[in-house]
Amino acid sequence: MLFIAGATGFVGSHLLKALQKDAVEARCLVRTEEKARVVRALGFDAVTGDITNRESLKGKLKGIELVVHLVGIIQESSGITFNRVHVEGTENLINEALSAGVKNFFYQSALGADLNSPF
């Protein structure tokens, strides 16, 4: 089963449509119950949590074969920094995946690649 973090974002929502057509099973991490209802209406499992809070991820990757990490921000806002989301959040998701025995991890950058960027 796939685990998708960022399933309700731009790329994630298009990924869900493609997976739905192929009847692929996926568990999606969402931050709100409202978003969980949207994901469930498409036929996918939804769990609430936040990659910036590792405790909220505990146990949610059990039985997962592949994590698809699509969470990202393109600008900072109050309390939501590049470091918090792109570094700490990614570390949390990777560490939880390792704890759960996940074999594969796919990460898509929201910012692109820049050798001069600290992110």
XYZ file of C-alpha atoms in Angstrom:
119
model
C 0.000 0.000 0.000
C 1.097 3.567 -0.701
C 1.256 6.307 1.918
C 0.873 9.783 0.477
C 1.784 12.883 2.441
C 0.523 15.947 0.596
C -2.320 14.168 -1.188
C -4.595 17.212 -1.200
C -2.021 19.588 -2.682
C -1.585 20.366 -6.372
C 0.512 17.333 -7.358
C -1.130 15.051 -4.794
C -4.667 15.710 -5.982
C -3.670 14.810 -9.546
C -1.862 11.710 -8.292
C -5.015 10.588 -6.458
C -7.071 10.908 -9.642
C -4.566 8.724 -11.514
C -4.434 6.155 -8.708
C -8.227 6.098 -8.529
C -8.437 5.157 -12.219
C -6.070 2.225 -11.619
C -7.766 1.206 -8.335
C -4.503 1.561 -6.391
C -4.851 1.448 -2.600
C -3.413 4.407 -0.726
C -3.437 5.834 2.773
C -3.285 9.618 2.748
C -1.997 11.894 5.477
C -4.138 15.016 5.866
C -4.141 17.747 8.480
C -7.901 18.178 8.905
C -10.999 16.029 9.077
C -12.477 18.126 6.261
C -9.640 17.054 3.960
C -10.010 13.478 5.208
C -13.625 13.467 4.016
C -12.518 14.630 0.556
C -9.914 11.858 0.337
C -12.345 9.199 1.589
C -14.950 10.321 -0.955
C -12.413 9.420 -3.648
C -12.132 5.908 -2.195
C -8.856 6.225 -0.308
C -7.972 5.749 3.355
C -7.244 8.998 5.211
C -5.426 9.588 8.480
C -4.925 12.921 10.200
C -1.529 14.177 11.240
C 1.197 16.667 10.455
C 4.721 15.865 9.291
C 6.072 18.599 11.570
C 4.762 16.605 14.561
C 6.323 13.126 14.626
C 3.983 11.937 17.387
C 1.049 12.502 15.026
C 2.645 10.044 12.578
C 3.053 7.171 15.058
C 1.601 3.905 13.763
C 0.247 5.408 10.561
C 2.847 3.822 8.286
C 2.240 0.239 9.433
C 1.894 -2.037 6.404
C 3.118 0.612 3.979
C 5.435 -0.369 1.110
C 6.083 3.078 -0.367
C 5.903 6.585 1.106
C 5.239 9.362 -1.402
C 6.249 12.655 0.215
C 4.719 15.634 -1.596
C 4.445 18.090 1.299
C 6.109 21.409 0.695
C 5.708 25.140 0.907
C 6.816 27.786 -1.575
C 6.846 30.645 0.917
C 7.096 30.916 4.670
C 4.322 32.186 6.912
C 3.807 32.564 10.650
C 5.350 29.490 12.306
C 5.574 27.616 9.018
C 9.171 27.873 7.866
C 11.139 26.119 5.148
C 13.287 24.489 7.820
C 10.297 23.281 9.820
C 8.478 21.756 6.845
C 11.210 20.756 4.397
C 13.876 19.686 6.881
C 12.262 18.748 10.200
C 9.036 17.467 8.624
C 10.918 15.349 6.111
C 13.163 13.967 8.864
C 10.061 13.064 10.899
C 8.482 11.243 7.977
C 11.724 9.421 7.095
C 12.314 8.354 10.707
C 8.748 7.111 11.083
C 9.075 5.228 7.780
C 12.284 3.594 9.021
C 10.591 2.650 12.304
C 7.707 1.079 10.384
C 10.018 -0.890 8.080
C 8.998 0.960 4.918
C 11.288 -0.125 2.088
C 10.780 2.725 -0.408
C 10.539 6.499 -0.007
C 9.841 8.996 -2.799
C 10.366 12.710 -2.168
C 9.399 15.501 -4.533
C 10.821 18.928 -3.812
C 8.469 21.899 -3.845
C 11.353 24.292 -4.408
C 13.388 22.593 -7.083
C 17.107 21.969 -7.002
C 19.571 24.773 -6.347
C 23.142 24.040 -5.316
C 23.301 27.368 -3.459
C 20.137 26.785 -1.421
C 20.391 25.463 2.154
C 17.163 23.557 1.483
